[in-house]
mmCIF file of C-alpha atoms in Angstrom:
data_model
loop_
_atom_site.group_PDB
_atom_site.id
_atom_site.type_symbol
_atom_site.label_atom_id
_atom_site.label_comp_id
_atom_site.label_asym_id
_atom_site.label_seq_id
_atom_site.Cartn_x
_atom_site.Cartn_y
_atom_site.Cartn_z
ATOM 1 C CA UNK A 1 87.685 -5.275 -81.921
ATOM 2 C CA UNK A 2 86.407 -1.786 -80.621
ATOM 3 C CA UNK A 3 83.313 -0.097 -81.378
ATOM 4 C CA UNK A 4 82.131 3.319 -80.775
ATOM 5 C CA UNK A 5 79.086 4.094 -79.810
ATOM 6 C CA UNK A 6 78.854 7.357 -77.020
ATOM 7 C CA UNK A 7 81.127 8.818 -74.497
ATOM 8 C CA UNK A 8 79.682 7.650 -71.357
ATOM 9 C CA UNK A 9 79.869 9.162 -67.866
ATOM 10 C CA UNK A 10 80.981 5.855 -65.588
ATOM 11 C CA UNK A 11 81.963 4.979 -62.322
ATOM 12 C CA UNK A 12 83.501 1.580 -61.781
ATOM 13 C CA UNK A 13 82.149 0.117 -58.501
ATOM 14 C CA UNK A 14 84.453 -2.903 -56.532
ATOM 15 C CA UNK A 15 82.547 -5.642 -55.433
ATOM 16 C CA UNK A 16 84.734 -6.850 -52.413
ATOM 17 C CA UNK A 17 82.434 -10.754 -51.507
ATOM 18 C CA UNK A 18 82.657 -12.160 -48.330
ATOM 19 C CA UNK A 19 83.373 -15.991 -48.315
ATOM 20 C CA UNK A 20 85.306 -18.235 -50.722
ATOM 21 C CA UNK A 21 84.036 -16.758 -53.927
ATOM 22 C CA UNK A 22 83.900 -20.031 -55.941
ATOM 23 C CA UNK A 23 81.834 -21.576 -53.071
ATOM 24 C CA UNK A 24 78.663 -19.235 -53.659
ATOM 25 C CA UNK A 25 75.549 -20.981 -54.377
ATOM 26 C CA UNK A 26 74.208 -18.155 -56.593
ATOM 27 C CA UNK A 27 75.232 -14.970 -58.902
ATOM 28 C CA UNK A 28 73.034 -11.511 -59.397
ATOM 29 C CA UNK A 29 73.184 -9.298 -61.823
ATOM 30 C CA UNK A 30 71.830 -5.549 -61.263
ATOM 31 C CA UNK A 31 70.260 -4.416 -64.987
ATOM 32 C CA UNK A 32 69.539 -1.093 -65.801
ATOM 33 C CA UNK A 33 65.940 -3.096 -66.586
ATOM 34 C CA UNK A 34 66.210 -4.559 -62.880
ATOM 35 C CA UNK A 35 67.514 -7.494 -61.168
ATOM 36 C CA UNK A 36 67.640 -11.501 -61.417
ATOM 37 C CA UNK A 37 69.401 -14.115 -59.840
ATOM 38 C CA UNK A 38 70.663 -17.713 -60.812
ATOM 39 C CA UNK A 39 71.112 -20.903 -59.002
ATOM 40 C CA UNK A 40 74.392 -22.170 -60.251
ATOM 41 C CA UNK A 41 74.654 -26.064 -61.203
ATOM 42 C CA UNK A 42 77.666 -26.505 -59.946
ATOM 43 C CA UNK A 43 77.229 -30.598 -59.916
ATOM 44 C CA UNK A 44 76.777 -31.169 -63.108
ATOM 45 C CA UNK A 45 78.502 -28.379 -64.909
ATOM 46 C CA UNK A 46 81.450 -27.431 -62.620
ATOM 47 C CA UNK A 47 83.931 -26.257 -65.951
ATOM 48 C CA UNK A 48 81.037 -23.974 -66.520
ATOM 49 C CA UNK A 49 80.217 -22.403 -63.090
ATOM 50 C CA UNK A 50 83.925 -22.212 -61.900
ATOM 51 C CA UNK A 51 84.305 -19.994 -65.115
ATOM 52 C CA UNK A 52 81.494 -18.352 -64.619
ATOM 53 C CA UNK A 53 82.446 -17.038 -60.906
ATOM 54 C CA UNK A 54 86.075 -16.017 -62.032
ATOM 55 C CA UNK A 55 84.379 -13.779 -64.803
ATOM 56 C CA UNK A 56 82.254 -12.479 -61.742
ATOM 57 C CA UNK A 57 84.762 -12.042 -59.633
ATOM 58 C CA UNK A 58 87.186 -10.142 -61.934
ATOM 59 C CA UNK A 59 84.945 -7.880 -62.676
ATOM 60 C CA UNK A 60 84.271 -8.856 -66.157
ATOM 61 C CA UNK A 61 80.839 -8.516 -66.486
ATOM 62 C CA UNK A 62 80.798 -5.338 -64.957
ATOM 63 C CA UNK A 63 79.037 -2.722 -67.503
ATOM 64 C CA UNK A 64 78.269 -5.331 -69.669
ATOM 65 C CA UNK A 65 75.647 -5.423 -72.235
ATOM 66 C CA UNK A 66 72.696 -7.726 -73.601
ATOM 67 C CA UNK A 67 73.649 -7.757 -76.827
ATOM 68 C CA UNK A 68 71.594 -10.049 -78.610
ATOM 69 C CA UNK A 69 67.425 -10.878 -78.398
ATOM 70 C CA UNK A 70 65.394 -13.401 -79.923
ATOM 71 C CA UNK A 71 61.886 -13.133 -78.309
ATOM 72 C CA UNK A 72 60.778 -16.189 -78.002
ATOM 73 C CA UNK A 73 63.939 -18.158 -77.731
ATOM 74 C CA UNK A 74 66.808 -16.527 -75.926
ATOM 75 C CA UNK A 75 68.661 -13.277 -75.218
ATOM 76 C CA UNK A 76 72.681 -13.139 -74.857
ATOM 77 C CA UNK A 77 74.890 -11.449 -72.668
ATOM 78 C CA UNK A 78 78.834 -11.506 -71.218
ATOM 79 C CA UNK A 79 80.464 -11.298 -74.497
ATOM 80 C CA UNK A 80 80.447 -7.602 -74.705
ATOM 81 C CA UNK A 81 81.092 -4.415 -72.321
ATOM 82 C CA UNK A 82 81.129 -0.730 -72.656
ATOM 83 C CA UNK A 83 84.322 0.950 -71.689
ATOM 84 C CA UNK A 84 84.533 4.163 -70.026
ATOM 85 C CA UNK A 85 85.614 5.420 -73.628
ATOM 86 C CA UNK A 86 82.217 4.427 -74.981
ATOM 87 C CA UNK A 87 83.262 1.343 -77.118
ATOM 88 C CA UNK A 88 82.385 -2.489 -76.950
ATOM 89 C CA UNK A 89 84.934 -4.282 -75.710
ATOM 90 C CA UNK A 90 84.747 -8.137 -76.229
ATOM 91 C CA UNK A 91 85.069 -9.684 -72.501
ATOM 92 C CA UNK A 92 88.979 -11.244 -72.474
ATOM 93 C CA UNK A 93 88.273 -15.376 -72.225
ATOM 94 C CA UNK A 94 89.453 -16.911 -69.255
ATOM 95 C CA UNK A 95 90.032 -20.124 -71.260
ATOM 96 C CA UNK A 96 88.608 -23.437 -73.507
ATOM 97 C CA UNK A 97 85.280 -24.373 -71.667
ATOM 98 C CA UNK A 98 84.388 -28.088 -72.552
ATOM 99 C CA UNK A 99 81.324 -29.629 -73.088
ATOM 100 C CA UNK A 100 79.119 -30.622 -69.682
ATOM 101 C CA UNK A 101 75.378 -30.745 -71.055
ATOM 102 C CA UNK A 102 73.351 -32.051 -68.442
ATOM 103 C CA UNK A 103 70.046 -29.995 -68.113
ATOM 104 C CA UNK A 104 67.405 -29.757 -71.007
ATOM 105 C CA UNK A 105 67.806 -26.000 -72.272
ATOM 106 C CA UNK A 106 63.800 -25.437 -70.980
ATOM 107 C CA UNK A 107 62.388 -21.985 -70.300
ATOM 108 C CA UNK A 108 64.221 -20.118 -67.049
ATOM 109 C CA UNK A 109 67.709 -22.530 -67.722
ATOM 110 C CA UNK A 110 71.178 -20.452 -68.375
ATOM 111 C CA UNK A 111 73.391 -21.728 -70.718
ATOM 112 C CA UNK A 112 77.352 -21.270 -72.346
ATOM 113 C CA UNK A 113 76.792 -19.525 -75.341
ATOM 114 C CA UNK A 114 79.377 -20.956 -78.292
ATOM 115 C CA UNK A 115 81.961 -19.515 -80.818
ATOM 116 C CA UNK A 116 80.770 -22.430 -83.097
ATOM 117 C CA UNK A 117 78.670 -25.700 -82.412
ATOM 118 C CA UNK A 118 81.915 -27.258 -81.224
ATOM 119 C CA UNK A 119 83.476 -24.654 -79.215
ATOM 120 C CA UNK A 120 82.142 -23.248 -76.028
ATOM 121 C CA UNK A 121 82.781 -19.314 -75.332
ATOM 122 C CA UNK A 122 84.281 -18.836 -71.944
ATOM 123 C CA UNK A 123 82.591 -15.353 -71.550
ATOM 124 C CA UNK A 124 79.297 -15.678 -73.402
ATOM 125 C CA UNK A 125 75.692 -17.181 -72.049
ATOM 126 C CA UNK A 126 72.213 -16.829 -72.847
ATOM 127 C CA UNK A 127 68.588 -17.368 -70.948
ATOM 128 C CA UNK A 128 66.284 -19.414 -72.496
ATOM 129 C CA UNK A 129 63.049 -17.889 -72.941
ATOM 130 C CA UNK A 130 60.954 -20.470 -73.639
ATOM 131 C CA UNK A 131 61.291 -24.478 -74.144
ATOM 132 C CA UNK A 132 64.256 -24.592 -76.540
ATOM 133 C CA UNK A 133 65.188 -28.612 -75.888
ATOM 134 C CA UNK A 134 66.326 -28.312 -79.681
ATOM 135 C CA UNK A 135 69.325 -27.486 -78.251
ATOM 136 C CA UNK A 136 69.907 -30.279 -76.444
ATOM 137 C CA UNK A 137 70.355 -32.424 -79.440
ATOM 138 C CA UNK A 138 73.722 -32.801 -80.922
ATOM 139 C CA UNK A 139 73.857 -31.094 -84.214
ATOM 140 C CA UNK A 140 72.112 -28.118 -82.236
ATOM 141 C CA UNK A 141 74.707 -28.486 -80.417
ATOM 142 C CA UNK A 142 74.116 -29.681 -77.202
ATOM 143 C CA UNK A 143 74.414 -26.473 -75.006
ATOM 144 C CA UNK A 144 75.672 -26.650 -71.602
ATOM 145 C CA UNK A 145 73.154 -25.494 -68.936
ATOM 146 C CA UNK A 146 74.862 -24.204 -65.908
ATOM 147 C CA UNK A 147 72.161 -22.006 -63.611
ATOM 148 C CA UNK A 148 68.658 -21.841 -63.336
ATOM 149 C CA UNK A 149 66.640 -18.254 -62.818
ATOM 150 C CA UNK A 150 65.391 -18.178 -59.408
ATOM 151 C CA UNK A 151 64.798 -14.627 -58.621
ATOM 152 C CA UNK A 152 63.759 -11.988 -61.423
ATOM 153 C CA UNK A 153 62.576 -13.997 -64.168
ATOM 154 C CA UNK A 154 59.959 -10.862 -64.539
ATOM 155 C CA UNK A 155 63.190 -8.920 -65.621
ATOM 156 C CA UNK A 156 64.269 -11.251 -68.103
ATOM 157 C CA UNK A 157 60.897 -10.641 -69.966
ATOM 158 C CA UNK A 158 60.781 -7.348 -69.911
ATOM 159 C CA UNK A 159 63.607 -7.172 -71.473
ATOM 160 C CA UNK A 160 62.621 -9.476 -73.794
ATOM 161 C CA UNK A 161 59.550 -6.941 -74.856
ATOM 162 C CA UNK A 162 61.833 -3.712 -75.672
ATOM 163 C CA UNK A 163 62.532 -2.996 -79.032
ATOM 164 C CA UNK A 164 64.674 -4.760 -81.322
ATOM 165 C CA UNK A 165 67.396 -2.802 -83.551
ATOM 166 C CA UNK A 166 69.474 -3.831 -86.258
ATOM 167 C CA UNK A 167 73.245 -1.918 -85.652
ATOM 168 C CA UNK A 168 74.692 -5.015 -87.595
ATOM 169 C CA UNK A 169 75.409 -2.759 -90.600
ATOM 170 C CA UNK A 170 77.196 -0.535 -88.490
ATOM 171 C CA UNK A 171 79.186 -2.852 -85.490
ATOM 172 C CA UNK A 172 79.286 -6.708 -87.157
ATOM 173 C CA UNK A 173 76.564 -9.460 -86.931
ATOM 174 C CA UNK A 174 76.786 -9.970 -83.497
ATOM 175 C CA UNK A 175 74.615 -6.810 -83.181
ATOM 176 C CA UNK A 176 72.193 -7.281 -85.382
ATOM 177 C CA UNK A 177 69.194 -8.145 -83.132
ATOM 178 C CA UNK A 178 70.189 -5.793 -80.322
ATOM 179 C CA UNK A 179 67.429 -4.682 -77.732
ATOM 180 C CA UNK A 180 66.733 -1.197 -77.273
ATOM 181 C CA UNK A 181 65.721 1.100 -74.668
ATOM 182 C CA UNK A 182 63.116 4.296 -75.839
ATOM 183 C CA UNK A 183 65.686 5.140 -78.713
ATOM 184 C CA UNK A 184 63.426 6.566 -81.543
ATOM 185 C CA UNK A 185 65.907 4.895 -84.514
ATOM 186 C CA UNK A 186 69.056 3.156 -84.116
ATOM 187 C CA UNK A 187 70.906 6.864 -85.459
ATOM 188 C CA UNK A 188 69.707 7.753 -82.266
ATOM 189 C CA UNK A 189 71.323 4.631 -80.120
ATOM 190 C CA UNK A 190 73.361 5.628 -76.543
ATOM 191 C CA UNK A 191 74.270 4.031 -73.522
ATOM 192 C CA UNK A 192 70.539 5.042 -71.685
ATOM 193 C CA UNK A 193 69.124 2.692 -74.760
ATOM 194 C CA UNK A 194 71.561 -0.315 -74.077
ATOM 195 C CA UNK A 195 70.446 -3.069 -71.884
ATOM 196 C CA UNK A 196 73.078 -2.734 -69.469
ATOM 197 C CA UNK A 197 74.385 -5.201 -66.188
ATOM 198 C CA UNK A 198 75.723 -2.252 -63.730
ATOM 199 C CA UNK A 199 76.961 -4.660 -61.539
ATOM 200 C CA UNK A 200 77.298 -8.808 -61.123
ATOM 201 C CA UNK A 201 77.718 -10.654 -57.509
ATOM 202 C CA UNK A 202 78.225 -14.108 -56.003
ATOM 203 C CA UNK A 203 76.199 -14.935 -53.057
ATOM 204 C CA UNK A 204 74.729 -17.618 -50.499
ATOM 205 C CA UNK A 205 71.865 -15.033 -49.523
ATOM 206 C CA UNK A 206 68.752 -14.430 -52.409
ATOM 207 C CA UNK A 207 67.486 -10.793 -52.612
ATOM 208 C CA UNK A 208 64.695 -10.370 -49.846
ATOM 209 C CA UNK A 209 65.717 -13.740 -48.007
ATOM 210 C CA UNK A 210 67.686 -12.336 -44.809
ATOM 211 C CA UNK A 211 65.979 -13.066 -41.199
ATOM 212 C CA UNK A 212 64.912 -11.656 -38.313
ATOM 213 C CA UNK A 213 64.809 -9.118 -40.481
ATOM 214 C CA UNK A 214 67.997 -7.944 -41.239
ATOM 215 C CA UNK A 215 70.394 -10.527 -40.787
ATOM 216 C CA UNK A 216 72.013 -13.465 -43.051
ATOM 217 C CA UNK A 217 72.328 -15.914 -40.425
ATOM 218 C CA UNK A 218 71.147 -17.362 -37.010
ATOM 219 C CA UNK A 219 74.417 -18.456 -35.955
ATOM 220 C CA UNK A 220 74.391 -16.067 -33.086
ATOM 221 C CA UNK A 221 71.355 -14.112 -31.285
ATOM 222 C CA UNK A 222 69.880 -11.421 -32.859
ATOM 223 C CA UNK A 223 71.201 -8.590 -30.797
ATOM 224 C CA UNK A 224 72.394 -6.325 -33.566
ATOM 225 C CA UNK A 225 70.517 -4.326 -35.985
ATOM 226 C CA UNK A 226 72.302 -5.687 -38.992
ATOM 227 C CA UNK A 227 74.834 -7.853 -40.636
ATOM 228 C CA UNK A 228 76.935 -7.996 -43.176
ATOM 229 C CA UNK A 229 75.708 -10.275 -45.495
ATOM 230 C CA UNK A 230 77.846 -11.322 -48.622
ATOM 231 C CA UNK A 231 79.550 -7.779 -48.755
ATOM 232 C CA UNK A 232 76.079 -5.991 -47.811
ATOM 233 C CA UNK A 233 73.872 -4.390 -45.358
ATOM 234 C CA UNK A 234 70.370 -3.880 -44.979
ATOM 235 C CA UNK A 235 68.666 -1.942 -42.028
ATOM 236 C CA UNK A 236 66.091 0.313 -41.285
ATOM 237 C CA UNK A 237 66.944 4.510 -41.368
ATOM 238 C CA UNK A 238 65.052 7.050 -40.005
ATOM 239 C CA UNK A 239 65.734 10.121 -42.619
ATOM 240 C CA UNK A 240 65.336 13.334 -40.912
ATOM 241 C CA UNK A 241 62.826 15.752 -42.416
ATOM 242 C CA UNK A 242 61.908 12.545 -44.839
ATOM 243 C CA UNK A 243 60.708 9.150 -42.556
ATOM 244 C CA UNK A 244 61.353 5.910 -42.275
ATOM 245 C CA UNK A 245 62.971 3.789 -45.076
ATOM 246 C CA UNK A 246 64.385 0.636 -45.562
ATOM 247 C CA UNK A 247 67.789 0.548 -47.086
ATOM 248 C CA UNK A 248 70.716 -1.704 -48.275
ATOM 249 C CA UNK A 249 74.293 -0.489 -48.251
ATOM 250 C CA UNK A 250 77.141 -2.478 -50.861
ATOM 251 C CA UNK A 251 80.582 -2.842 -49.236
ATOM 252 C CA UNK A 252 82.835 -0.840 -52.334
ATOM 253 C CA UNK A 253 85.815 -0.120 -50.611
ATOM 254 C CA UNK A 254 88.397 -0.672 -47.615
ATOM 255 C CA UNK A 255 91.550 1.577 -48.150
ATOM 256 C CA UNK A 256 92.042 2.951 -45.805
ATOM 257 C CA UNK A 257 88.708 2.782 -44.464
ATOM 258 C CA UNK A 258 85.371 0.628 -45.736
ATOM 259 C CA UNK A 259 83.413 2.790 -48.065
ATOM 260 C CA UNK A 260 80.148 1.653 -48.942
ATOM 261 C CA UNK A 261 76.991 2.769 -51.571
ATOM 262 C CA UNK A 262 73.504 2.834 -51.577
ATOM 263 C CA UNK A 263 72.002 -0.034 -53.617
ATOM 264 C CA UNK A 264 69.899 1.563 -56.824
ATOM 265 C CA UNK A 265 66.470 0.983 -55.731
ATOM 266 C CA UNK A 266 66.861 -0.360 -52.082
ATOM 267 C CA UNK A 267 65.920 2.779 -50.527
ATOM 268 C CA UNK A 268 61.997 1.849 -49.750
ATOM 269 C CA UNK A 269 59.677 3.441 -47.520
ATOM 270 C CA UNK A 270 58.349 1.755 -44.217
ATOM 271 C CA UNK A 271 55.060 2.296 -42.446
ATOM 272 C CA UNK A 272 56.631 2.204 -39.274
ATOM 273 C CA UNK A 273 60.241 1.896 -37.719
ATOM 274 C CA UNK A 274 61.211 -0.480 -35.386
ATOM 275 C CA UNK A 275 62.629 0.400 -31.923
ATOM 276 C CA UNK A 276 66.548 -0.198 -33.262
ATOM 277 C CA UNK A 277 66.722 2.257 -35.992
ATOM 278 C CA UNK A 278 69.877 3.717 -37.904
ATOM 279 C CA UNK A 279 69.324 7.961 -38.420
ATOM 280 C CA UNK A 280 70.761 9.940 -41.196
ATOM 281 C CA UNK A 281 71.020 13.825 -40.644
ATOM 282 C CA UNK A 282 71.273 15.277 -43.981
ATOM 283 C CA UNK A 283 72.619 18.528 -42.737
ATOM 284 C CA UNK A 284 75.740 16.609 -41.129
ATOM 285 C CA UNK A 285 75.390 14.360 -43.937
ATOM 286 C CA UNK A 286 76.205 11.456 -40.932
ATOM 287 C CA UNK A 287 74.747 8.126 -40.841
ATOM 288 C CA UNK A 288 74.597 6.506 -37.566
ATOM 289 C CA UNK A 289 74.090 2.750 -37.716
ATOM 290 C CA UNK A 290 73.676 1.213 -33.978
ATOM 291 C CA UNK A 291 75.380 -2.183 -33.982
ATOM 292 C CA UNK A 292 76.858 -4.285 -37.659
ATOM 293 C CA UNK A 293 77.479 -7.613 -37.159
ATOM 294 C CA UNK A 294 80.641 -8.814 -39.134
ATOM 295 C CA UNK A 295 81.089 -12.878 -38.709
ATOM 296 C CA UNK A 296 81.320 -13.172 -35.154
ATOM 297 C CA UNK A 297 82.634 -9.451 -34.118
ATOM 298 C CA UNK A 298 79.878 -7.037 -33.644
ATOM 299 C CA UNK A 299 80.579 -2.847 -34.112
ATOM 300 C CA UNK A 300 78.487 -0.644 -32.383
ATOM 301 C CA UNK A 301 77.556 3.209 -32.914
ATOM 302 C CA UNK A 302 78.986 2.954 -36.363
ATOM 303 C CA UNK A 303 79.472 6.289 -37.897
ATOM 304 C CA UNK A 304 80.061 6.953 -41.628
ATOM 305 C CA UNK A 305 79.631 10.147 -43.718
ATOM 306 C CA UNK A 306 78.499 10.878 -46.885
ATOM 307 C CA UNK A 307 81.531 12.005 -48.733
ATOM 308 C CA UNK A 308 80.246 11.233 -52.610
ATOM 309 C CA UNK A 309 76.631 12.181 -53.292
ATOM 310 C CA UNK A 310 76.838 11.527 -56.963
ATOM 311 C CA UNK A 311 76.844 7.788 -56.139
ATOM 312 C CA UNK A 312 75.566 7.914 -52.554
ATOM 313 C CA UNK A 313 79.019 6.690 -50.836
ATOM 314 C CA UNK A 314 79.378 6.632 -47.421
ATOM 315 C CA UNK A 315 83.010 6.283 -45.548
ATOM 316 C CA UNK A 316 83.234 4.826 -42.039
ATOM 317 C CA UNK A 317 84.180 7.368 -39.524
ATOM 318 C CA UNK A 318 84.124 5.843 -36.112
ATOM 319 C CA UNK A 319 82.915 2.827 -34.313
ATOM 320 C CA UNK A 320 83.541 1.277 -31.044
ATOM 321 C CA UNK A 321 84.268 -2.931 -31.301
ATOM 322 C CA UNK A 322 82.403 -4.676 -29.104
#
């Protein structure tokens, strides 16, 4: 089933993860309320978490939407996106889920939402918001936890505090407690008011957690400015005309050459810039990044140019392999 709600502008980003997907140890979603993380339980709800990553993956939770709050209890996402059209789309199921309950449904626990109390959804899950062991019982159902929140819990509240509206009327019961961003009556509802996941990830490396201080690993020394961490980058830039910044870079592309974008929000401001530095010259629009470790090859003087500002791309131009 389809349903219109606004005629969105949308660019469809390609996550391209480093490592054996299915072996990450956690998955991030990028909100348009901000960011969170979960530890995946892989032990005792494998069914779950291997379902979970293939509906990362594939992209299906791309421009998805939190469709349903209950403060106090839960809010639900991965059931529904918003095409480029404008209309929900229900995500396609990957397949029966069974039951693995394992983990009391307590406050910061992730669980498989269901299509009835027997019946698992393969696309569906929601947070819990509070204590909500209830569900662990059998005729609640027994819901199958299968990650814990460990980064961006903050997020999850704040999205529990925005406005509830009732578009039931309008697009079925599965929208009737739907939360809302600033819109002044649900009339008024577009895709700036929905709750929406940008962007979803697998990775080994937490948000903040790389060492030495841009780097994912110690495997080699830390002669390089960065690395490529899970399908990222993060480094310091001198902008200039602007200062010194902090920034992470998503790997997007690689035909024929790697493209990569800005993260939203990554570009932060530093008090002072180390000795190895990338520079951006915004009248060349060229970014020069000194050395990018990738496994165990290391690129130096890498070159790329912006070449789409409306999403801050930047294409690879040159390099020399070390």
């Amino acid at each position: 089933m389809r349903y219109n709600v606004v005629r969105p502008w949308m660019v469809a980003m390609l996550l391209l993860a480093s490592g054996p997907a299915l072996a990450q140890r956690y998955v991030c979603m990028q909100s348009s309320q901000g960011e969170w993380c979960m530890e995946l339980l892989r032990d005792s709800a494998p069914q779950a978490v291997d379902n979970f990553l293939l509906n990362v993956e594939s992209g299906s939770y791309t421009n998805n939407i939190v469709h349903y709050s209950l403060p106090g209890y839960f809010i639900k996402a991965g059931a529904y996106n918003i095409a480029a059209d404008g209309y929900f789309d229900p995500v396609v199921s990957k397949g029966v889920i069974g039951s693995e309950f394992g983990h009391s449904n307590v406050r910061g626990t992730v669980s498989m939402d269901k299509i009835n109390l027997a019946t698992n959804s393969s696309t569906g899950f929601f947070f819990n918001l509070d204590d909500n062991s209830y569900l662990d019982l059998e005729e609640f159902g027994r819901f199958t936890v299968f990650a814990n929140v460990v980064y961006g819990m903050e997020v999850i509240d704040k999205i529990e505090s925005l406005k509830i509206g009732d578009l039931s009327e309008t697009f079925g019961s599965h929208f009737g407690l739907l939360p809302l961003d600033g819109a002044a009556n649900t009339s008024q509802v577009g895709r700036s008011n929905l709750v929406l996941i940008n962007r979803a990830y697998s990775t080994n490396v937490l948000p903040g957690a790389v060492v030495f201080p841009y780097q994912c690993s110690q495997t080699f020394s830390n002669d390089v400015l960065t690395e490529l961490c899970d399908g990222s980058v993060t480094f310091p830039v001198n902008v200039e005309g602007a200062g010194p910044y902090e920034v992470t870079l998503d790997l997007v592309g690689s035909n024929p050459s790697p493209v990569l974008a800005i993260r939203p929000d990554s570009l932060k401001p530093m008090a002072k810039l180390p000795t190895s530095h990338a520079v951006y010259n915004p009248a060349t629009k060229m970014l020069l990044v000194p050395s990018v470790r990738t496994g165990s090859i290391i690129y130096d003087d890498v070159q790329l140019l912006l070449t789409n500002e409306a999403v801050r791309q930047f294409t690879v131009k040159n390099f020399k392999r070390r």
